[in-house]
Short mmCIF file of C-alpha atoms and ligand atoms in Angstrom, two decimals:
data_model
loop_
_atom_site.label_atom_id
_atom_site.label_comp_id
_atom_site.label_asym_id
_atom_site.label_seq_id
_atom_site.Cartn_x
_atom_site.Cartn_y
_atom_site.Cartn_z
CA UNK A 9 -14.66 -13.27 -21.36
CA UNK A 10 -11.13 -12.23 -20.45
CA UNK A 11 -10.67 -10.55 -17.10
CA UNK A 12 -7.42 -8.90 -16.06
CA UNK A 13 -6.31 -8.66 -12.43
CA UNK A 14 -6.30 -4.86 -12.58
CA UNK A 15 -6.81 -2.03 -15.04
CA UNK A 16 -5.43 1.49 -15.00
CA UNK A 17 -8.26 4.02 -14.69
CA UNK A 18 -7.31 6.79 -17.13
CA UNK A 19 -9.71 9.06 -19.00
CA UNK A 20 -9.07 11.25 -22.05
CA UNK A 21 -9.13 14.29 -19.77
CA UNK A 22 -6.24 12.80 -17.74
CA UNK A 23 -4.20 12.36 -20.91
CA UNK A 24 -5.07 15.91 -21.96
CA UNK A 25 -3.70 17.24 -18.67
CA UNK A 26 -0.40 15.49 -19.39
CA UNK A 27 -0.14 16.95 -22.88
CA UNK A 28 -0.99 20.39 -21.40
CA UNK A 29 1.93 19.93 -19.02
CA UNK A 30 4.23 19.05 -21.93
CA UNK A 31 3.04 22.03 -24.00
CA UNK A 32 3.55 24.39 -21.05
CA UNK A 33 7.29 23.93 -21.46
CA UNK A 34 7.73 23.15 -17.75
CA UNK A 35 8.03 19.41 -17.34
CA UNK A 36 10.07 18.85 -14.17
CA UNK A 37 8.82 19.36 -10.60
CA UNK A 38 6.83 22.60 -10.71
CA UNK A 39 3.33 24.05 -10.34
CA UNK A 40 1.53 20.82 -11.23
CA UNK A 41 3.37 18.86 -8.56
CA UNK A 42 2.41 21.54 -6.04
CA UNK A 43 -1.24 21.41 -7.15
CA UNK A 44 -1.23 17.61 -6.91
CA UNK A 45 0.23 17.77 -3.40
CA UNK A 46 -2.55 20.17 -2.36
CA UNK A 47 -5.27 17.94 -3.85
CA UNK A 48 -4.00 14.79 -2.14
CA UNK A 49 -3.44 16.62 1.17
CA UNK A 50 -7.00 17.91 1.04
CA UNK A 51 -8.49 14.51 0.22
CA UNK A 52 -6.48 12.77 2.95
CA UNK A 53 -6.90 15.52 5.59
CA UNK A 54 -3.11 15.88 5.79
CA UNK A 55 -1.58 19.23 6.77
CA UNK A 56 1.60 18.69 4.67
CA UNK A 57 2.28 16.68 1.51
CA UNK A 58 5.61 16.08 -0.25
CA UNK A 59 5.44 14.36 -3.65
CA UNK A 60 8.26 11.96 -4.53
CA UNK A 61 9.48 9.78 -7.40
CA UNK A 62 7.95 6.60 -5.91
CA UNK A 63 6.34 5.05 -2.85
CA UNK A 64 9.71 3.56 -1.98
CA UNK A 65 11.48 6.93 -1.99
CA UNK A 66 8.61 8.42 0.06
CA UNK A 67 9.22 5.72 2.70
CA UNK A 68 12.97 6.36 2.65
CA UNK A 69 12.46 10.14 3.10
CA UNK A 70 9.92 9.72 5.90
CA UNK A 71 12.14 7.32 7.86
CA UNK A 72 15.26 9.45 7.35
CA UNK A 73 13.39 12.66 8.29
CA UNK A 74 12.31 10.88 11.48
CA UNK A 75 15.95 10.21 12.32
CA UNK A 76 15.99 6.43 11.77
CA UNK A 77 19.64 5.39 11.40
CA UNK A 78 22.31 2.74 11.87
CA UNK A 79 21.76 0.60 14.96
CA UNK A 80 18.01 1.21 15.02
CA UNK A 81 15.40 -1.47 14.53
CA UNK A 82 12.11 -0.88 12.75
CA UNK A 83 9.34 -3.48 12.97
CA UNK A 84 7.61 -4.26 9.67
CA UNK A 85 5.46 -7.13 8.42
CA UNK A 86 7.13 -9.70 6.18
CA UNK A 87 3.78 -10.01 4.38
CA UNK A 88 4.38 -6.84 2.32
CA UNK A 89 6.04 -5.56 -0.81
CA UNK A 90 9.81 -5.74 -0.41
CA UNK A 91 10.20 -1.94 -0.55
CA UNK A 92 8.74 -1.71 2.98
CA UNK A 93 11.87 -3.46 4.31
CA UNK A 94 14.31 -1.95 1.80
CA UNK A 95 13.41 1.61 2.85
CA UNK A 96 14.43 0.74 6.43
CA UNK A 97 17.66 -0.80 5.16
CA UNK A 98 18.45 2.38 3.14
CA UNK A 99 18.60 4.28 6.47
CA UNK A 100 21.19 1.82 7.78
CA UNK A 101 18.61 0.42 10.19
CA UNK A 102 17.46 -3.20 10.56
CA UNK A 103 13.99 -4.33 9.48
CA UNK A 104 12.58 -6.72 12.10
CA UNK A 105 9.83 -8.84 10.62
CA UNK A 106 6.53 -9.47 12.39
CA UNK A 107 3.62 -11.79 11.60
CA UNK A 108 0.11 -10.79 10.53
CA UNK A 109 -3.53 -11.57 11.30
CA UNK A 110 -5.06 -14.47 9.28
CA UNK A 111 -8.25 -12.55 8.37
CA UNK A 112 -7.25 -8.92 7.81
CA UNK A 113 -3.72 -9.89 6.62
CA UNK A 114 -2.47 -6.96 8.72
CA UNK A 115 0.05 -6.70 11.53
CA UNK A 116 -1.45 -6.37 15.02
CA UNK A 117 -0.16 -5.13 18.37
CA UNK A 118 0.20 -8.80 19.43
CA UNK A 119 2.40 -9.73 16.46
CA UNK A 120 4.44 -6.53 16.90
CA UNK A 121 4.94 -6.78 20.67
CA UNK A 122 6.74 -10.11 20.27
CA UNK A 123 9.39 -8.35 18.17
CA UNK A 124 10.06 -5.26 20.32
CA UNK A 125 13.60 -4.87 21.69
CA UNK A 126 15.58 -2.04 23.31
CA UNK A 127 16.65 -1.00 19.79
CA UNK A 128 13.11 -0.59 18.39
CA UNK A 129 12.80 3.01 17.19
CA UNK A 130 9.75 2.82 14.96
CA UNK A 131 7.03 0.61 13.53
CA UNK A 132 6.28 0.73 9.83
CA UNK A 133 2.56 0.05 9.67
CA UNK A 134 1.48 -1.49 6.37
CA UNK A 135 -2.22 -1.24 5.50
CA UNK A 136 -2.11 -4.36 3.37
CA UNK A 137 -4.25 -4.40 0.21
CA UNK A 138 -5.77 -1.11 1.43
CA UNK A 139 -7.23 -2.52 4.69
CA UNK A 140 -6.43 -0.11 7.54
CA UNK A 141 -4.57 -1.46 10.57
CA UNK A 142 -5.86 -0.84 14.10
CA UNK A 143 -4.09 2.52 14.50
CA UNK A 144 -5.57 3.32 17.89
CA UNK A 145 -4.13 0.14 19.38
CA UNK A 146 -0.74 0.89 17.81
CA UNK A 147 -0.82 4.45 19.15
CA UNK A 148 -1.34 3.12 22.69
CA UNK A 149 1.55 0.66 22.27
CA UNK A 150 3.82 3.35 20.80
CA UNK A 151 3.07 5.76 23.66
CA UNK A 152 3.87 3.04 26.20
CA UNK A 153 7.08 1.86 24.50
CA UNK A 154 8.20 5.26 23.16
CA UNK A 155 8.64 4.56 19.49
CA UNK A 156 7.41 6.34 16.37
CA UNK A 157 4.68 5.16 14.02
CA UNK A 158 5.04 5.54 10.26
CA UNK A 159 2.33 4.32 7.88
CA UNK A 160 3.11 2.52 4.64
CA UNK A 161 -0.17 3.40 2.96
CA UNK A 162 1.12 2.59 -0.53
CA UNK A 163 -2.10 0.62 -1.16
CA UNK A 164 -4.46 2.58 1.08
CA UNK A 165 -5.25 5.99 -0.45
CA UNK A 166 -8.98 6.59 0.06
CA UNK A 167 -9.40 4.00 2.82
CA UNK A 168 -10.76 5.24 6.14
CA UNK A 169 -10.18 4.36 9.79
CA UNK A 170 -12.77 5.45 12.38
CA UNK A 171 -14.38 7.68 9.76
CA UNK A 172 -11.18 9.54 8.90
CA UNK A 173 -9.10 9.10 5.74
CA UNK A 174 -5.80 7.25 5.90
CA UNK A 175 -3.19 9.98 5.56
CA UNK A 176 -4.63 12.28 8.24
CA UNK A 177 -1.73 11.09 10.43
CA UNK A 178 -3.88 11.32 13.56
CA UNK A 179 -1.95 8.43 15.11
CA UNK A 180 1.36 8.51 13.18
CA UNK A 181 4.27 10.84 12.43
CA UNK A 182 4.05 10.30 8.68
CA UNK A 183 2.06 8.38 6.05
CA UNK A 184 3.53 7.31 2.70
CA UNK A 185 1.56 6.76 -0.51
CA UNK A 186 2.49 5.11 -3.80
CA UNK A 187 1.21 6.02 -7.25
CA UNK A 188 2.48 2.90 -9.03
CA UNK A 189 -0.01 1.65 -11.67
CA UNK A 190 -1.03 -1.23 -9.36
CA UNK A 191 -2.31 1.29 -6.80
CA UNK A 192 -5.68 3.09 -6.71
CA UNK A 193 -4.28 6.43 -7.95
CA UNK A 194 -1.39 6.29 -10.43
CA UNK A 195 1.11 8.69 -11.95
CA UNK A 196 3.11 5.91 -13.68
CA UNK A 197 5.68 6.07 -10.90
CA UNK A 198 5.33 8.34 -7.90
CA UNK A 199 4.74 8.63 -4.20
CA UNK A 200 4.03 11.08 -1.40
CA UNK A 201 4.89 11.74 2.23
CA UNK A 202 1.99 13.10 4.29
CA UNK A 203 2.54 14.51 7.77
CA UNK A 204 1.21 16.86 10.45
CA UNK A 205 4.76 17.87 11.41
CA UNK A 206 6.13 20.89 9.55
CA UNK A 207 9.72 19.88 10.39
CA UNK A 208 9.30 16.41 8.88
CA UNK A 209 7.78 17.96 5.73
CA UNK A 210 10.65 20.48 5.52
CA UNK A 211 13.30 17.81 5.90
CA UNK A 212 11.56 15.60 3.33
CA UNK A 213 11.42 18.51 0.84
CA UNK A 214 15.09 19.23 1.43
CA UNK A 215 16.20 15.59 1.08
CA UNK A 216 14.03 15.16 -2.02
CA UNK A 217 15.94 17.94 -3.80
CA UNK A 218 19.62 17.00 -3.26
CA UNK A 219 19.62 18.41 0.28
CA UNK A 220 18.76 22.00 -0.67
CA UNK A 221 16.13 23.60 1.60
CA UNK A 222 13.20 24.94 -0.47
CA UNK A 223 13.20 28.32 1.25
CA UNK A 224 14.77 30.77 1.32
CA UNK A 225 15.92 30.12 -2.28
CA UNK A 226 19.68 29.58 -2.26
CA UNK A 227 22.43 27.32 -3.53
CA UNK A 228 23.14 26.03 -0.05
CA UNK A 229 22.99 22.33 0.69
CA UNK A 230 22.30 21.55 4.33
CA UNK A 231 21.95 17.77 3.94
CA UNK A 232 23.40 15.07 1.70
CA UNK A 233 20.14 14.49 -0.12
CA UNK A 234 18.75 12.65 -3.11
CA UNK A 235 16.97 13.37 -6.35
CA UNK A 236 13.56 11.95 -5.45
CA UNK A 237 11.46 14.53 -7.31
CA UNK A 238 8.22 13.89 -9.18
CA UNK A 239 7.80 15.49 -12.62
CA UNK A 240 4.95 17.84 -13.58
CA UNK A 241 3.91 15.34 -16.28
CA UNK A 242 3.36 12.68 -13.62
CA UNK A 243 1.51 15.05 -11.30
CA UNK A 244 -0.76 16.10 -14.19
CA UNK A 245 -1.77 12.44 -14.60
CA UNK A 246 -2.80 12.14 -10.92
CA UNK A 247 -4.93 15.27 -10.48
CA UNK A 248 -8.09 14.01 -12.19
CA UNK A 249 -7.92 10.62 -10.45
CA UNK A 250 -7.88 12.31 -7.05
CA UNK A 251 -10.81 14.52 -8.08
CA UNK A 252 -12.91 11.38 -8.76
CA UNK A 253 -11.40 9.24 -6.00
CA UNK A 254 -14.49 9.17 -3.73
CA UNK A 255 -16.50 7.70 -6.62
CA UNK A 256 -13.71 5.25 -7.48
CA UNK A 257 -13.67 3.99 -3.89
CA UNK A 258 -17.47 3.56 -3.83
CA UNK A 259 -17.21 1.45 -7.00
CA UNK A 260 -14.37 -0.67 -5.65
CA UNK A 261 -16.23 -1.26 -2.40
CA UNK A 262 -19.37 -2.31 -4.20
CA UNK A 263 -17.38 -4.80 -6.31
CA UNK A 264 -15.82 -6.20 -3.12
CA UNK A 265 -19.27 -6.45 -1.52
CA UNK A 266 -20.54 -8.36 -4.57
CA UNK A 267 -17.60 -10.79 -4.30
CA UNK A 268 -18.46 -11.26 -0.62
CA UNK A 269 -22.08 -12.10 -1.39
CA UNK A 270 -21.21 -14.50 -4.20
CA UNK A 271 -18.38 -16.32 -2.45
CA UNK A 272 -19.49 -16.57 1.15
CA UNK A 273 -21.30 -19.89 0.70
CA UNK A 274 -18.60 -21.68 -1.29
CA UNK A 275 -16.91 -24.14 1.02
CA UNK A 276 -13.15 -24.05 1.10
CA UNK A 277 -12.94 -20.27 0.63
CA UNK A 278 -12.14 -17.81 3.38
CA UNK A 279 -12.97 -14.17 2.71
CA UNK A 280 -11.01 -11.14 3.91
CA UNK A 281 -12.39 -9.53 7.08
CA UNK A 282 -13.04 -5.80 7.24
CA UNK A 283 -13.08 -4.64 10.88
CA UNK A 284 -16.06 -2.45 11.84
CA UNK A 285 -14.00 0.72 12.27
CA UNK A 286 -12.38 0.37 8.81
CA UNK A 287 -13.42 1.03 5.23
CA UNK A 288 -10.97 -0.44 2.76
CA UNK A 289 -10.43 0.93 -0.76
CA UNK A 290 -9.97 -2.75 -1.76
CA UNK A 291 -6.78 -2.05 -3.68
CA UNK A 292 -6.71 -5.85 -3.88
CA UNK A 293 -9.24 -8.53 -2.96
CA UNK A 294 -7.49 -11.61 -1.63
CA UNK A 295 -9.29 -14.78 -0.59
CA UNK A 296 -7.74 -17.80 1.12
CA UNK A 297 -8.15 -21.41 0.07
CA UNK A 298 -8.73 -23.64 3.06
CA UNK A 299 -8.04 -27.29 3.84
CA UNK A 300 -7.16 -29.52 0.88
CA UNK A 301 -7.76 -26.66 -1.56
CA UNK A 302 -4.76 -24.76 -0.20
CA UNK A 303 -2.38 -27.31 -1.71
CA UNK A 304 -4.17 -26.91 -5.07
CA UNK A 305 -3.83 -23.11 -5.09
CA UNK A 306 -1.29 -22.95 -7.92
CA UNK A 307 -3.22 -25.29 -10.19
CA UNK A 308 -6.46 -23.42 -9.42
CA UNK A 309 -4.73 -20.19 -10.43
CA UNK A 310 -3.45 -21.80 -13.65
CA UNK A 311 -6.87 -23.22 -14.52
CA UNK A 312 -8.49 -19.83 -13.94
CA UNK A 313 -5.92 -18.25 -16.25
CA UNK A 314 -6.85 -20.64 -19.05
CA UNK A 315 -10.52 -19.80 -18.42
CA UNK A 316 -9.67 -16.12 -18.96
CA UNK A 317 -9.47 -15.04 -15.32
CA UNK A 318 -6.19 -13.52 -14.16
CA UNK A 319 -5.28 -14.01 -10.49
CA UNK A 320 -2.20 -13.45 -8.36
CA UNK A 321 -0.73 -15.92 -5.94
CA UNK A 322 -0.66 -13.92 -2.70
CA UNK A 323 2.53 -12.02 -1.78
CA UNK A 324 6.09 -13.36 -1.61
CA UNK A 325 7.03 -12.88 2.09
CA UNK A 326 10.08 -10.66 2.53
CA UNK A 327 11.75 -12.87 5.14
CA UNK A 328 11.81 -15.71 2.58
CA UNK A 329 13.71 -13.71 -0.05
CA UNK A 330 17.39 -14.63 -0.50
CA UNK A 331 18.48 -11.03 0.22
CA UNK A 332 16.85 -11.10 3.68
CA UNK A 333 16.48 -14.77 4.63
CA UNK A 334 19.95 -15.05 6.18
CA UNK A 335 19.21 -12.26 8.64
CA UNK A 336 15.64 -13.08 9.46
CA UNK A 337 15.38 -15.87 11.97
CA UNK A 338 11.77 -15.21 12.93
CA UNK A 339 9.13 -17.90 12.66
CA UNK A 340 6.19 -16.24 10.91
CA UNK A 341 3.69 -19.05 10.62
CA UNK A 342 0.67 -17.05 9.52
CA UNK A 343 2.70 -15.16 6.91
CA UNK A 344 3.90 -18.47 5.42
CA UNK A 345 0.35 -19.85 5.36
CA UNK A 346 -1.02 -16.70 3.68
CA UNK A 347 1.74 -16.86 1.08
CA UNK A 348 0.78 -20.46 0.33
CA UNK A 349 -3.02 -20.26 0.23
CA UNK A 350 -3.84 -16.65 -0.76
CA UNK A 351 -5.38 -15.89 -4.14
CA UNK A 352 -5.86 -12.29 -5.32
CA UNK A 353 -8.95 -11.92 -7.54
CA UNK A 354 -9.54 -9.32 -10.28
CA UNK A 355 -10.86 -5.97 -9.05
CA UNK A 356 -10.68 -2.71 -10.96
CA UNK A 357 -12.55 0.50 -11.44
CA UNK A 358 -15.35 -0.02 -13.96
CA UNK A 359 -15.50 -3.81 -13.42
CA UNK A 360 -19.06 -4.92 -14.26
CA UNK A 361 -21.16 -7.14 -11.97
CA UNK A 362 -21.30 -9.74 -14.76
CA UNK A 363 -17.52 -9.82 -14.75
CA UNK A 364 -17.49 -10.45 -10.99
CA UNK A 365 -20.12 -13.16 -11.54
CA UNK A 366 -17.97 -14.74 -14.25
CA UNK A 367 -14.93 -14.81 -11.94
CA UNK A 368 -17.03 -16.40 -9.19
CA UNK A 369 -18.53 -19.02 -11.54
CA UNK A 370 -15.12 -19.98 -12.89
CA UNK A 371 -13.71 -20.14 -9.37
CA UNK A 372 -16.58 -22.32 -8.16
CA UNK A 373 -16.19 -24.72 -11.12
CA UNK A 374 -12.42 -24.89 -10.73
CA UNK A 375 -12.76 -25.63 -7.05
CA UNK A 376 -15.37 -28.35 -7.70
CA UNK A 377 -12.93 -30.00 -10.15
CA UNK A 378 -10.05 -29.69 -7.68
CA UNK A 379 -11.99 -31.47 -4.95
CA UNK A 380 -12.65 -34.54 -7.15
C1 PLP B 426 3.72 -0.68 -3.93
C2 PLP B 426 4.21 -0.71 -2.55
C3 PLP B 426 5.39 -0.02 -2.17
C4 PLP B 426 6.33 0.61 -3.15
O1 PLP B 426 5.79 1.61 -3.92
P1 PLP B 426 6.52 2.01 -5.30
O2 PLP B 426 5.77 3.24 -5.70
O3 PLP B 426 6.34 0.88 -6.24
O4 PLP B 426 7.94 2.31 -4.98
C5 PLP B 426 5.72 -0.02 -0.82
N1 PLP B 426 4.98 -0.66 0.10
C6 PLP B 426 3.86 -1.33 -0.23
C7 PLP B 426 3.06 -2.00 0.84
C8 PLP B 426 3.46 -1.39 -1.57
O5 PLP B 426 2.35 -2.10 -1.88
#
């Protein structure tokens, strides 16, 4: 057996929609992008949706539309994809890195509060690997300290918090999605800003299209904007995936549950924790190797690869990257430990139970060999 870390979930009907878009003669941002925005907005219970060229550009637009600028600080976890921090930097603001929880891998109000200063203007809340953060706790903190909440939900489309989909923006000003192939819905490259606020949506639409407001139609540029548009070909690829997203999430959750059952009695493995008020889409399933096994993580990953099981060695923390390390003085102990002992296991739509079993058997054997 050969088991990849992830697989893109594309059906013939998805491909047909793309060729329909091509044959229509309209291939740039047009009716299909609008239809895709409506579908995602509906699924996520978001009043407004603005499609973009990537998750990164969605984050940049959301932060700029919120007025984040030079001199501001935005708190963000280091245990994230580097674009979370870069998008803050694009606004001229400073990313301030916080630590994360050892079991959910998410930032918490405790880890954030340590990093608050007079310059803190916003918190970029990353729902890591699709696991929702405790939004209610963050909303209370934000109300007390008077800063804005923005959600980096690049990994979290289809996850729910207190029974409501991520993207509803009940607790935040804006939520950003990514449609990179490593995410649960993909358009090749793509992203989206979701918001309740009509003015944020308007500004994002304007900035996305070179700074030209979408209505009334004119050749007037009110902002120095960007070209962050999505194409109709990309949107066509996403529509069908959103239509079957509820089923995709059920599948992913049942695979994660099977992993949990199989792995919970293997000593030396720590499983991810899903808080009671959250339902993760399990964009990724990361375990931790405890004790002596932690030091053997890289060789365990290599042995699994030769047994046909692809894994990923956690996330490279942003504050350890050469482009940020000089500025980041924070001690982020849990982030460093997670980077060293985390192992992401294969999980994809359509993964069979026997494939999960195979991964677990190989993991168990590899661990047994590593202990001796
Ligand atoms: C993937 C990802 C991004 C960036 O999305 P792109 O579409 O690749 O630009 C941002 N933040 C997080 C947490 C991500 O996982």
